[in-house]
Amino acid sequence: MENPESPATVLIVEDEPGIADILRITLKYHGFTVHTAATGRQAVIAAREHRPDLVLLDVMLPDGNGWEVCRTLRAERDDLAVIFVTARDAPRDVVGGLALGGDDYITKPFGVDEVVARVHAVLRRTRREPEAVDPVLRHGDLEMDEATYSVRRAGEPVDLTPTEYNLLRHLLRNAGRIVTKEQLLQHVWQYDTVVESTVVETYISYLRRKLDRLGPPLIETRRGIGYGLRALA
Amino acid sequence: MENPESPATVLIVEDEPGIADILRITLKYHGFTVHTAATGRQAVIAAREHRPDLVLLDVMLPDGNGWEVCRTLRAERDDLAVIFVTARDAPRDVVGGLALGGDDYITKPFGVDEVVARVHAVLRRTRREPEAVDPVLRHGDLEMDEATYSVRRAGEPVDLTPTEYNLLRHLLRNAGRIVTKEQLLQHVWQYDTVVESTVVETYISYLRRKLDRLGPPLIETRRGIGYGLRALA
DNA sequence: GAGATCCCGATTCACCTTGTAACGGCCCGG
DNA sequence: CCGGGCCGTTACAAGGTGAATCGGGATCTC
């Protein structure tokens, strides 16, 4: 995970309390120190006080748009990393945002794992942290290369759709543990996903069909609890 | 269990007195400092006064739904942990609730041991308590891993159903003591379970069949009293 | 516009749970 | 020492619940 002796600090600038909560809880859970601000004014003040390593910046704020906030913050500290958060149906601005100094951007509604991945990626770049972690996840004869988004089992490449890939990644990251369907919905799917559907089962089924063609069953069902990767022999 | 020099404080927000009682007694028994509130108003006041570490929050309250209460509480103290309590047949809101700021949720009717487990889990996360406790329960050649929900005896994996698993866990946690059938019903089964059945005996029998295949008898019957794990040799 | 992807609903299937009931052993009284 | 009743054990069956899978329609991507 993150360097334990100096947890990175993230400032969340977001006026919708629900979204701010999701981001706060998620990042806290992943070991970041988190502060929040609901307006551009507060953001500038909070940035001076807490000196974050990274800012998650909503583009639509009650007191003016995020570009200006970004510019202001950058004027004071040009090593500050910024990830813009924007509505999906405004992709036109996004490029502009990146051009104006954002290091990355995320569209709403987002999936929680996506946010964590991007925050880590940006911090790794801007803090010049060594590429310490092997980007290849392994479990038995299964390997996933996060750099190339490619998956292999027993040497054979496996072609996965984005959702399948994200689901498998979450299972791999929690190999040896059992994850509930709720957790999978929370982490892999977008935050506005409603329950009452069998999406998770469906995608587990897809994964099994593609993966178990190349070897023994890999994903284990714990009835009433959730799913996990089968323990290694 | 919990850090003895600073017992965690829990605020229960629940309008049904029966449920509130169950929760209060259970958590008190497990060493928590407990306060209760029956409405959202009271909850906010009580939270200011007692500064709990965690709130158990019923979603259906007489004066408005729990999300707003959660939001209000969080606005004042953003490090506050919240576990939602909700009826089973309202799963639609559940993910939304989590997304809107809950750390976990419990559905009614619940099993008492489940509540304690979740409260501990959430506090461990939010208070950054070290993962000090070995998540593996042991008793002789029997081991139970609570992270993977897996059980082994003499190295051999034992496949248990959820109820069997919960029952064995309760016996393990009370190893060396004798537990009455009533206690088992109360802790392992849901609180609204009615008696007049031999469920407990049945499940003890299932456990014996699965466990004693791999070694000498493990579960001891105290006629007229209850069950316990046999003392170690 | 074509193809892939995603998600929902329905169906089927498997297993879990619980109640009933028969059997057996333990304990107590005679 | 014997018999009866009670408690515990276990088998069996029915019902319920969660999971797996498939097809179709909506949506997105190129």
Short mmCIF file of C-alpha atoms (C1' of nucleotides) in Angstrom, two decimals:
data_model
loop_
_atom_site.label_atom_id
_atom_site.label_comp_id
_atom_site.label_asym_id
_atom_site.label_seq_id
_atom_site.Cartn_x
_atom_site.Cartn_y
_atom_site.Cartn_z
CA MET A 1 0.00 0.00 0.00
CA GLU A 2 1.24 3.50 0.79
CA ASN A 3 4.47 4.30 2.54
CA PRO A 4 3.54 3.80 6.20
CA GLU A 5 6.03 6.22 7.76
CA SER A 6 4.62 9.16 5.80
CA PRO A 7 1.00 8.69 4.81
CA ALA A 8 0.12 10.94 1.92
CA THR A 9 -2.37 13.72 2.59
CA VAL A 10 -5.31 14.26 0.28
CA LEU A 11 -7.66 17.23 0.17
CA ILE A 12 -11.13 16.56 -1.16
CA VAL A 13 -12.97 19.54 -2.64
CA GLU A 14 -16.56 18.56 -3.27
CA ASP A 15 -19.85 20.21 -2.41
CA GLU A 16 -22.13 17.17 -2.55
CA PRO A 17 -21.84 15.68 0.96
CA GLY A 18 -22.64 12.17 -0.24
CA ILE A 19 -19.83 12.11 -2.76
CA ALA A 20 -17.44 13.72 -0.32
CA ASP A 21 -18.26 11.00 2.19
CA ILE A 22 -17.57 8.23 -0.26
CA LEU A 23 -14.23 9.68 -1.18
CA ARG A 24 -13.27 10.39 2.40
CA ILE A 25 -14.10 6.94 3.68
CA THR A 26 -12.45 5.21 0.77
CA LEU A 27 -9.20 7.09 0.96
CA LYS A 28 -9.06 6.91 4.72
CA TYR A 29 -9.53 3.21 4.51
CA HIS A 30 -6.56 3.03 2.19
CA GLY A 31 -4.37 4.81 4.66
CA PHE A 32 -4.41 8.40 3.48
CA THR A 33 -4.75 11.40 5.69
CA VAL A 34 -7.86 13.17 4.45
CA HIS A 35 -9.27 16.68 4.70
CA THR A 36 -12.37 18.03 3.03
CA ALA A 37 -13.62 21.34 1.73
CA ALA A 38 -17.00 22.15 0.21
CA THR A 39 -16.14 25.35 -1.64
CA GLY A 40 -13.28 26.93 -3.49
CA ARG A 41 -12.63 29.40 -0.69
CA GLN A 42 -12.42 26.65 1.89
CA ALA A 43 -10.21 24.67 -0.43
CA VAL A 44 -7.60 27.40 -0.62
CA ILE A 45 -7.63 27.87 3.14
CA ALA A 46 -7.47 24.15 3.82
CA ALA A 47 -4.62 23.70 1.37
CA ARG A 48 -2.57 26.34 3.15
CA GLU A 49 -3.26 24.76 6.50
CA HIS A 50 -2.81 21.08 5.73
CA ARG A 51 -0.41 21.18 2.78
CA PRO A 52 -1.83 18.13 1.00
CA ASP A 53 0.14 16.08 -1.48
CA LEU A 54 -2.85 15.80 -3.75
CA VAL A 55 -6.20 17.52 -4.30
CA LEU A 56 -9.32 15.81 -5.59
CA LEU A 57 -11.13 18.72 -7.13
CA ASP A 58 -14.73 18.81 -8.25
CA VAL A 59 -15.13 20.97 -11.31
CA MET A 60 -18.57 22.27 -10.37
CA LEU A 61 -18.39 24.22 -7.15
CA PRO A 62 -20.93 26.62 -5.65
CA ASP A 63 -18.50 29.53 -5.78
CA GLY A 64 -16.98 29.26 -9.20
CA ASN A 65 -15.52 26.46 -11.22
CA GLY A 66 -12.62 24.30 -10.30
CA TRP A 67 -10.17 25.54 -12.89
CA GLU A 68 -9.61 28.75 -11.04
CA VAL A 69 -9.20 26.99 -7.74
CA CYS A 70 -6.65 24.77 -9.39
CA ARG A 71 -4.80 27.76 -10.74
CA THR A 72 -4.79 29.48 -7.37
CA LEU A 73 -3.51 26.41 -5.59
CA ARG A 74 -0.86 25.80 -8.20
CA ALA A 75 0.28 29.39 -7.97
CA GLU A 76 1.22 28.84 -4.37
CA ARG A 77 2.67 25.34 -4.76
CA ASP A 78 3.55 24.18 -8.18
CA ASP A 79 4.38 20.66 -7.03
CA LEU A 80 0.80 20.05 -5.96
CA ALA A 81 -0.93 17.15 -7.68
CA VAL A 82 -4.52 17.67 -8.81
CA ILE A 83 -7.11 15.17 -9.98
CA PHE A 84 -10.29 16.66 -11.37
CA VAL A 85 -13.66 15.11 -10.65
CA THR A 86 -16.27 15.88 -13.25
CA ALA A 87 -19.66 14.78 -14.48
CA ARG A 88 -19.52 12.21 -17.23
CA ASP A 89 -21.50 14.25 -19.70
CA ALA A 90 -19.00 17.09 -19.75
CA PRO A 91 -16.05 15.46 -21.41
CA ARG A 92 -15.32 18.56 -23.42
CA ASP A 93 -14.02 20.39 -20.36
CA VAL A 94 -11.96 17.47 -19.29
CA VAL A 95 -9.24 17.87 -21.81
CA GLY A 96 -9.12 21.52 -20.96
CA GLY A 97 -8.82 20.63 -17.31
CA LEU A 98 -5.91 18.38 -17.90
CA ALA A 99 -4.33 21.07 -20.00
CA LEU A 100 -4.83 23.54 -17.18
CA GLY A 101 -2.70 21.56 -14.90
CA GLY A 102 -4.64 18.55 -13.75
CA ASP A 103 -2.64 15.36 -13.46
CA ASP A 104 -5.62 13.14 -14.14
CA TYR A 105 -9.38 13.18 -14.03
CA ILE A 106 -12.24 11.02 -12.86
CA THR A 107 -15.79 11.10 -14.12
CA LYS A 108 -18.89 10.76 -11.98
CA PRO A 109 -20.28 8.29 -11.25
CA PHE A 110 -17.04 6.50 -10.53
CA GLY A 111 -16.09 3.16 -9.09
CA VAL A 112 -14.27 3.29 -5.80
CA ASP A 113 -11.34 1.14 -6.85
CA GLU A 114 -10.79 3.40 -9.79
CA VAL A 115 -10.30 6.41 -7.55
CA VAL A 116 -7.79 4.61 -5.37
CA ALA A 117 -5.89 3.39 -8.40
CA ARG A 118 -5.66 6.85 -9.91
CA VAL A 119 -4.65 8.52 -6.68
CA HIS A 120 -1.88 6.01 -6.20
CA ALA A 121 -0.76 6.37 -9.79
CA VAL A 122 -0.58 10.14 -9.64
CA LEU A 123 1.24 10.17 -6.33
CA ARG A 124 3.71 7.64 -7.62
CA ARG A 125 4.48 9.92 -10.54
CA THR A 126 4.59 13.23 -8.74
CA ARG A 127 6.34 12.09 -5.59
CA ARG A 128 8.88 10.21 -7.61
CA GLU A 129 8.20 7.17 -5.59
CA PRO A 130 10.07 4.18 -6.82
CA GLU A 131 8.06 1.73 -8.88
CA ALA A 132 8.56 -0.53 -5.92
CA VAL A 133 5.55 -2.72 -6.40
CA ASP A 134 5.64 -5.44 -8.98
CA PRO A 135 2.70 -4.52 -11.18
CA VAL A 136 1.94 -8.17 -11.79
CA LEU A 137 -0.59 -9.85 -9.55
CA ARG A 138 -0.24 -13.61 -9.30
CA HIS A 139 -2.29 -16.40 -7.87
CA GLY A 140 -1.33 -19.91 -8.81
CA ASP A 141 -1.15 -20.15 -12.59
CA LEU A 142 -3.06 -16.90 -12.97
CA GLU A 143 -1.29 -13.62 -13.61
CA MET A 144 -2.58 -10.11 -14.19
CA ASP A 145 -0.32 -7.34 -15.43
CA GLU A 146 -1.71 -4.01 -14.31
CA ALA A 147 0.55 -2.10 -16.65
CA THR A 148 -0.73 -3.75 -19.80
CA TYR A 149 -4.20 -4.77 -18.54
CA SER A 150 -3.49 -8.29 -19.68
CA VAL A 151 -4.40 -11.53 -17.97
CA ARG A 152 -2.96 -14.97 -18.49
CA ARG A 153 -3.76 -18.34 -17.10
CA ALA A 154 -1.32 -21.20 -17.52
CA GLY A 155 0.51 -19.00 -19.99
CA GLU A 156 -2.57 -18.60 -22.20
CA PRO A 157 -3.86 -15.04 -22.63
CA VAL A 158 -7.40 -14.43 -21.43
CA ASP A 159 -9.47 -11.69 -22.98
CA LEU A 160 -11.57 -9.83 -20.42
CA THR A 161 -13.98 -6.94 -20.67
CA PRO A 162 -13.34 -3.92 -18.41
CA THR A 163 -15.85 -5.00 -15.78
CA GLU A 164 -14.57 -8.54 -15.77
CA TYR A 165 -11.05 -7.21 -15.39
CA ASN A 166 -11.92 -4.94 -12.47
CA LEU A 167 -13.78 -7.72 -10.72
CA LEU A 168 -10.91 -10.16 -11.09
CA ARG A 169 -8.46 -7.55 -9.92
CA HIS A 170 -10.42 -7.00 -6.76
CA LEU A 171 -10.54 -10.71 -6.12
CA LEU A 172 -6.80 -10.99 -6.69
CA ARG A 173 -6.03 -8.11 -4.37
CA ASN A 174 -8.02 -9.88 -1.70
CA ALA A 175 -6.73 -13.34 -2.47
CA GLY A 176 -7.05 -15.59 0.54
CA ARG A 177 -9.95 -13.59 1.91
CA ILE A 178 -13.65 -13.90 1.22
CA VAL A 179 -15.29 -10.80 -0.21
CA THR A 180 -19.02 -10.25 0.02
CA LYS A 181 -21.14 -9.34 -2.94
CA GLU A 182 -21.81 -6.00 -1.30
CA GLN A 183 -18.12 -5.28 -1.11
CA LEU A 184 -17.70 -6.16 -4.74
CA LEU A 185 -20.57 -3.90 -5.71
CA GLN A 186 -19.06 -1.12 -3.66
CA HIS A 187 -15.58 -1.41 -5.02
CA VAL A 188 -15.94 -2.56 -8.57
CA TRP A 189 -19.19 -0.93 -9.62
CA GLN A 190 -20.08 2.73 -9.65
CA TYR A 191 -21.28 4.24 -6.43
CA ASP A 192 -24.79 4.89 -7.69
CA THR A 193 -25.44 1.24 -8.48
CA VAL A 194 -28.63 0.01 -6.90
CA VAL A 195 -28.96 -3.44 -5.49
CA GLU A 196 -31.69 -5.92 -6.39
CA SER A 197 -29.77 -7.27 -9.27
CA THR A 198 -27.66 -10.25 -9.94
CA VAL A 199 -24.84 -8.43 -11.67
CA VAL A 200 -22.18 -9.84 -9.45
CA GLU A 201 -23.31 -13.41 -9.97
CA THR A 202 -23.51 -12.78 -13.67
CA TYR A 203 -19.96 -11.51 -13.88
CA ILE A 204 -18.60 -14.22 -11.65
CA SER A 205 -20.19 -16.59 -14.09
CA TYR A 206 -18.51 -14.82 -17.04
CA LEU A 207 -15.15 -14.98 -15.32
CA ARG A 208 -15.49 -18.63 -14.53
CA ARG A 209 -16.39 -19.44 -18.08
CA LYS A 210 -13.29 -17.70 -19.39
CA LEU A 211 -10.85 -18.78 -16.70
CA ASP A 212 -11.83 -22.33 -15.91
CA ARG A 213 -11.47 -23.31 -19.55
CA LEU A 214 -7.72 -23.30 -18.86
CA GLY A 215 -7.58 -25.13 -15.57
CA PRO A 216 -9.39 -26.26 -12.45
CA PRO A 217 -12.07 -24.08 -10.83
CA LEU A 218 -10.57 -20.89 -9.48
CA ILE A 219 -13.32 -18.87 -7.88
CA GLU A 220 -14.91 -20.29 -4.80
CA THR A 221 -18.47 -19.58 -3.68
CA ARG A 222 -19.21 -19.32 0.03
CA ARG A 223 -22.94 -19.55 0.14
CA GLY A 224 -24.47 -16.72 2.13
CA ILE A 225 -21.11 -14.98 2.45
CA GLY A 226 -19.40 -14.20 -0.80
CA TYR A 227 -16.63 -15.19 -3.16
CA GLY A 228 -12.93 -15.80 -2.94
CA LEU A 229 -10.05 -17.27 -4.86
CA ARG A 230 -9.49 -20.89 -4.05
CA ALA A 231 -6.56 -21.50 -1.75
CA LEU A 232 -3.43 -22.61 -3.49
CA ALA A 233 -2.47 -26.23 -3.38
CA MET B 1 -11.11 -7.90 22.80
CA GLU B 2 -11.27 -4.11 23.04
CA ASN B 3 -8.54 -1.95 24.43
CA PRO B 4 -9.24 -2.18 28.16
CA GLU B 5 -7.78 1.18 29.21
CA SER B 6 -10.13 3.07 26.89
CA PRO B 7 -13.42 1.25 26.33
CA ALA B 8 -15.04 2.38 23.12
CA THR B 9 -18.31 4.28 23.35
CA VAL B 10 -21.26 3.30 21.19
CA LEU B 11 -24.44 5.25 20.61
CA ILE B 12 -27.50 3.22 19.68
CA VAL B 13 -30.20 5.04 17.73
CA GLU B 14 -33.26 2.84 17.55
CA ASP B 15 -36.91 3.48 18.23
CA GLU B 16 -38.07 -0.08 18.88
CA PRO B 17 -37.33 -0.59 22.58
CA GLY B 18 -36.95 -4.34 22.20
CA ILE B 19 -34.23 -4.07 19.60
CA ALA B 20 -32.53 -1.27 21.48
CA ASP B 21 -32.46 -3.46 24.58
CA ILE B 22 -30.89 -6.38 22.78
CA LEU B 23 -28.19 -4.17 21.35
CA ARG B 24 -27.54 -2.34 24.59
CA ILE B 25 -27.21 -5.46 26.68
CA THR B 26 -25.06 -7.22 24.15
CA LEU B 27 -22.60 -4.40 23.68
CA LYS B 28 -22.42 -3.61 27.36
CA TYR B 29 -21.66 -7.24 28.01
CA HIS B 30 -18.79 -6.98 25.57
CA GLY B 31 -17.26 -4.09 27.41
CA PHE B 32 -18.50 -1.08 25.51
CA THR B 33 -19.82 2.09 27.03
CA VAL B 34 -23.33 2.40 25.65
CA HIS B 35 -25.81 5.24 25.23
CA THR B 36 -29.15 5.11 23.47
CA ALA B 37 -31.43 7.48 21.61
CA ALA B 38 -34.85 6.81 20.14
CA THR B 39 -35.07 9.63 17.63
CA GLY B 40 -32.86 11.57 15.31
CA ARG B 41 -33.09 14.68 17.51
CA GLN B 42 -32.01 12.79 20.58
CA ALA B 43 -29.24 11.18 18.59
CA VAL B 44 -27.68 14.48 17.66
CA ILE B 45 -27.90 15.74 21.22
CA ALA B 46 -26.54 12.52 22.67
CA ALA B 47 -23.68 12.48 20.20
CA ARG B 48 -22.64 15.97 21.26
CA GLU B 49 -22.78 15.03 24.89
CA HIS B 50 -21.15 11.62 24.90
CA ARG B 51 -18.89 11.80 21.85
CA PRO B 52 -19.24 8.15 20.85
CA ASP B 53 -16.69 6.35 18.71
CA LEU B 54 -19.41 4.61 16.78
CA VAL B 55 -23.13 4.98 16.11
CA LEU B 56 -25.51 2.12 15.42
CA LEU B 57 -28.16 3.89 13.41
CA ASP B 58 -31.57 2.56 12.52
CA VAL B 59 -32.60 3.75 9.10
CA MET B 60 -36.29 4.05 9.95
CA LEU B 61 -36.77 6.63 12.66
CA PRO B 62 -39.96 8.36 13.79
CA ASP B 63 -38.59 11.78 12.89
CA GLY B 64 -37.03 11.30 9.52
CA ASN B 65 -34.73 8.76 7.97
CA GLY B 66 -31.29 7.85 9.17
CA TRP B 67 -29.31 9.20 6.25
CA GLU B 68 -29.89 12.76 7.34
CA VAL B 69 -28.98 11.99 10.90
CA CYS B 70 -25.81 10.39 9.63
CA ARG B 71 -25.04 13.44 7.56
CA THR B 72 -25.64 15.76 10.52
CA LEU B 73 -23.46 13.73 12.82
CA ARG B 74 -20.72 13.44 10.25
CA ALA B 75 -20.81 17.16 9.61
CA GLU B 76 -19.79 17.75 13.20
CA ARG B 77 -17.26 14.96 13.51
CA ASP B 78 -16.00 13.47 10.32
CA ASP B 79 -14.11 10.70 12.07
CA LEU B 80 -17.30 9.20 13.45
CA ALA B 81 -18.00 5.60 12.49
CA VAL B 82 -21.54 4.67 11.53
CA ILE B 83 -23.17 1.28 11.12
CA PHE B 84 -26.65 1.31 9.66
CA VAL B 85 -29.33 -1.06 10.90
CA THR B 86 -32.02 -1.77 8.36
CA ALA B 87 -34.86 -4.13 7.65
CA ARG B 88 -33.93 -7.02 5.42
CA ASP B 89 -36.58 -6.29 2.85
CA ALA B 90 -35.24 -2.85 2.06
CA PRO B 91 -32.01 -3.77 0.37
CA ARG B 92 -32.38 -1.11 -2.27
CA ASP B 93 -31.33 1.63 0.09
CA VAL B 94 -28.54 -0.32 1.58
CA VAL B 95 -25.78 0.28 -0.86
CA GLY B 96 -26.96 3.82 -1.18
CA GLY B 97 -26.65 4.11 2.56
CA LEU B 98 -23.15 2.80 2.58
CA ALA B 99 -22.32 5.05 -0.28
CA LEU B 100 -23.75 7.97 1.64
CA GLY B 101 -21.37 7.51 4.46
CA GLY B 102 -21.96 4.36 6.46
CA ASP B 103 -19.03 2.16 7.31
CA ASP B 104 -21.09 -1.00 7.37
CA TYR B 105 -24.64 -2.17 7.78
CA ILE B 106 -26.61 -4.86 9.52
CA THR B 107 -29.99 -6.19 8.50
CA LYS B 108 -32.82 -7.06 10.86
CA PRO B 109 -33.31 -9.62 12.13
CA PHE B 110 -29.69 -10.08 13.04
CA GLY B 111 -27.72 -12.54 15.10
CA VAL B 112 -26.16 -11.04 18.18
CA ASP B 113 -22.66 -12.34 17.49
CA GLU B 114 -22.80 -10.76 14.08
CA VAL B 115 -23.35 -7.32 15.58
CA VAL B 116 -20.42 -7.64 17.93
CA ALA B 117 -18.18 -8.83 15.12
CA ARG B 118 -19.09 -5.92 12.88
CA VAL B 119 -18.71 -3.34 15.61
CA HIS B 120 -15.26 -4.63 16.39
CA ALA B 121 -14.32 -4.73 12.72
CA VAL B 122 -15.38 -1.16 12.06
CA LEU B 123 -13.69 0.19 15.16
CA ARG B 124 -10.51 -1.62 14.24
CA ARG B 125 -10.54 0.09 10.89
CA THR B 126 -11.51 3.58 11.91
CA ARG B 127 -9.41 3.75 15.04
CA ARG B 128 -6.43 2.36 13.20
CA GLU B 129 -6.00 -0.25 15.83
CA PRO B 130 -3.22 -2.58 14.91
CA GLU B 131 -4.30 -5.86 13.42
CA ALA B 132 -2.93 -7.18 16.68
CA VAL B 133 -5.29 -10.06 17.06
CA ASP B 134 -4.48 -13.20 15.21
CA PRO B 135 -7.67 -13.84 13.29
CA VAL B 136 -7.23 -17.57 13.79
CA LEU B 137 -9.06 -19.27 16.64
CA ARG B 138 -7.40 -22.46 17.87
CA HIS B 139 -8.35 -25.27 20.14
CA GLY B 140 -6.16 -28.33 20.08
CA ASP B 141 -5.83 -29.51 16.51
CA LEU B 142 -8.78 -27.38 15.44
CA GLU B 143 -8.30 -24.00 13.80
CA MET B 144 -10.76 -21.47 12.42
CA ASP B 145 -9.67 -18.59 10.22
CA GLU B 146 -12.18 -15.79 10.46
CA ALA B 147 -10.85 -14.00 7.39
CA THR B 148 -11.41 -16.86 5.00
CA TYR B 149 -14.25 -18.53 6.90
CA SER B 150 -12.28 -21.73 6.72
CA VAL B 151 -11.91 -24.43 9.32
CA ARG B 152 -9.29 -27.14 9.60
CA ARG B 153 -8.83 -30.05 11.90
CA ALA B 154 -5.49 -31.85 12.02
CA GLY B 155 -4.58 -29.89 8.92
CA GLU B 156 -7.53 -31.20 6.93
CA PRO B 157 -10.02 -28.61 5.70
CA VAL B 158 -13.56 -28.99 7.00
CA ASP B 159 -16.42 -27.65 4.95
CA LEU B 160 -19.10 -26.02 7.09
CA THR B 161 -22.39 -24.33 6.30
CA PRO B 162 -22.94 -20.81 7.69
CA THR B 163 -24.93 -21.98 10.68
CA GLU B 164 -22.46 -24.71 11.49
CA TYR B 165 -19.68 -22.19 11.23
CA ASN B 166 -21.33 -19.66 13.52
CA LEU B 167 -22.11 -22.33 16.07
CA LEU B 168 -18.57 -23.62 16.13
CA ARG B 169 -17.21 -20.11 16.42
CA HIS B 170 -19.31 -19.47 19.47
CA LEU B 171 -18.13 -22.67 21.05
CA LEU B 172 -14.53 -21.79 20.28
CA ARG B 173 -14.87 -18.32 21.76
CA ASN B 174 -16.21 -19.91 24.91
CA ALA B 175 -13.77 -22.78 24.94
CA GLY B 176 -13.43 -24.27 28.41
CA ARG B 177 -16.88 -23.09 29.41
CA ILE B 178 -20.21 -24.81 29.09
CA VAL B 179 -22.76 -22.97 26.99
CA THR B 180 -26.47 -23.64 27.38
CA LYS B 181 -28.69 -24.32 24.42
CA GLU B 182 -30.54 -21.12 25.17
CA GLN B 183 -27.35 -19.12 24.98
CA LEU B 184 -26.50 -20.72 21.68
CA LEU B 185 -29.93 -19.90 20.31
CA GLN B 186 -29.55 -16.32 21.47
CA HIS B 187 -26.09 -15.75 20.09
CA VAL B 188 -25.93 -17.82 16.97
CA TRP B 189 -29.48 -17.62 15.72
CA GLN B 190 -31.41 -14.49 14.87
CA TYR B 191 -33.05 -12.71 17.74
CA ASP B 192 -36.57 -13.49 16.58
CA THR B 193 -36.02 -17.25 16.48
CA VAL B 194 -38.66 -19.13 18.39
CA VAL B 195 -37.74 -22.15 20.43
CA GLU B 196 -39.68 -25.42 20.43
CA SER B 197 -37.30 -27.19 18.17
CA THR B 198 -34.20 -29.25 18.32
CA VAL B 199 -32.16 -27.09 15.97
CA VAL B 200 -29.26 -26.77 18.33
CA GLU B 201 -29.02 -30.51 18.90
CA THR B 202 -29.30 -31.07 15.18
CA TYR B 203 -26.44 -28.74 14.41
CA ILE B 204 -24.28 -30.10 17.19
CA SER B 205 -24.81 -33.43 15.57
CA TYR B 206 -23.78 -32.07 12.17
CA LEU B 207 -20.65 -30.56 13.63
CA ARG B 208 -19.69 -33.77 15.35
CA ARG B 209 -20.16 -35.74 12.19
CA LYS B 210 -17.87 -33.42 10.25
CA LEU B 211 -15.26 -32.82 12.94
CA ASP B 212 -14.91 -36.15 14.67
CA ARG B 213 -14.13 -37.86 11.39
CA LEU B 214 -10.66 -36.35 11.78
CA GLY B 215 -9.95 -37.06 15.41
CA PRO B 216 -11.31 -37.89 18.84
CA PRO B 217 -14.66 -36.46 20.03
CA LEU B 218 -14.44 -32.71 20.42
CA ILE B 219 -17.78 -31.46 21.64
CA GLU B 220 -18.83 -32.46 25.10
CA THR B 221 -22.45 -32.84 26.21
CA ARG B 222 -23.38 -31.85 29.76
CA ARG B 223 -26.71 -33.47 30.15
CA GLY B 224 -29.34 -30.99 31.32
CA ILE B 225 -26.90 -28.08 31.02
CA GLY B 226 -25.42 -27.56 27.60
CA TYR B 227 -22.36 -28.08 25.44
CA GLY B 228 -18.71 -27.23 25.52
CA LEU B 229 -15.43 -28.02 23.86
CA ARG B 230 -13.60 -30.86 25.51
CA ALA B 231 -10.68 -29.74 27.62
CA LEU B 232 -7.32 -30.14 25.96
CA ALA B 233 -5.24 -33.19 26.74
"C1'" DG C 1 -24.68 1.44 -38.09
"C1'" DA C 2 -22.45 -2.67 -36.37
"C1'" DG C 3 -20.49 -5.00 -32.76
"C1'" DA C 4 -19.29 -5.43 -28.18
"C1'" DT C 5 -20.50 -4.79 -23.54
"C1'" DC C 6 -23.42 -4.36 -19.77
"C1'" DC C 7 -27.31 -5.32 -16.91
"C1'" DC C 8 -31.76 -7.16 -15.79
"C1'" DG C 9 -35.38 -10.88 -15.33
"C1'" DA C 10 -36.69 -15.55 -15.35
"C1'" DT C 11 -35.69 -20.12 -14.75
"C1'" DT C 12 -33.42 -23.84 -12.92
"C1'" DC C 13 -30.72 -25.93 -9.61
"C1'" DA C 14 -28.43 -26.98 -5.42
"C1'" DC C 15 -27.95 -26.63 -0.84
"C1'" DC C 16 -29.25 -25.05 3.63
"C1'" DT C 17 -32.47 -24.96 7.36
"C1'" DT C 18 -35.87 -26.67 10.23
"C1'" DG C 19 -39.43 -29.74 11.99
"C1'" DT C 20 -40.90 -34.42 12.93
"C1'" DA C 21 -40.11 -38.60 14.66
"C1'" DA C 22 -37.81 -42.84 15.85
"C1'" DC C 23 -34.14 -44.66 18.46
"C1'" DG C 24 -30.98 -45.14 22.34
"C1'" DG C 25 -28.64 -44.37 26.47
"C1'" DC C 26 -28.52 -42.31 31.07
"C1'" DC C 27 -30.42 -41.61 35.47
"C1'" DC C 28 -33.57 -42.36 38.97
"C1'" DG C 29 -36.89 -44.74 41.62
"C1'" DG C 30 -38.58 -48.78 42.95
"C1'" DC D 1 -30.99 -54.93 39.71
"C1'" DC D 2 -34.67 -53.74 36.70
"C1'" DG D 3 -37.87 -50.65 34.30
"C1'" DG D 4 -39.52 -46.26 32.83
"C1'" DG D 5 -39.13 -41.72 31.58
"C1'" DC D 6 -36.46 -38.05 29.97
"C1'" DC D 7 -32.99 -36.04 27.35
"C1'" DG D 8 -30.06 -36.24 23.60
"C1'" DT D 9 -28.92 -38.07 19.03
"C1'" DT D 10 -29.61 -38.80 14.44
"C1'" DA D 11 -32.22 -39.82 10.08
"C1'" DC D 12 -35.38 -38.12 6.94
"C1'" DA D 13 -38.30 -35.04 4.32
"C1'" DA D 14 -40.22 -30.62 3.01
"C1'" DG D 15 -39.80 -25.99 2.29
"C1'" DG D 16 -37.14 -21.97 1.62
"C1'" DT D 17 -33.41 -19.33 0.03
"C1'" DG D 18 -29.33 -18.16 -2.42
"C1'" DA D 19 -26.64 -19.06 -6.59
"C1'" DA D 20 -25.74 -20.15 -11.58
"C1'" DT D 21 -26.92 -19.50 -16.04
"C1'" DC D 22 -29.14 -17.86 -20.21
"C1'" DG D 23 -31.40 -14.70 -23.36
"C1'" DG D 24 -32.80 -10.28 -24.58
"C1'" DG D 25 -32.78 -5.46 -24.64
"C1'" DA D 26 -30.47 -1.10 -23.69
"C1'" DT D 27 -26.36 1.34 -24.10
"C1'" DC D 28 -21.85 2.44 -25.39
"C1'" DT D 29 -17.93 2.43 -28.69
"C1'" DC D 30 -15.83 2.72 -32.78
#
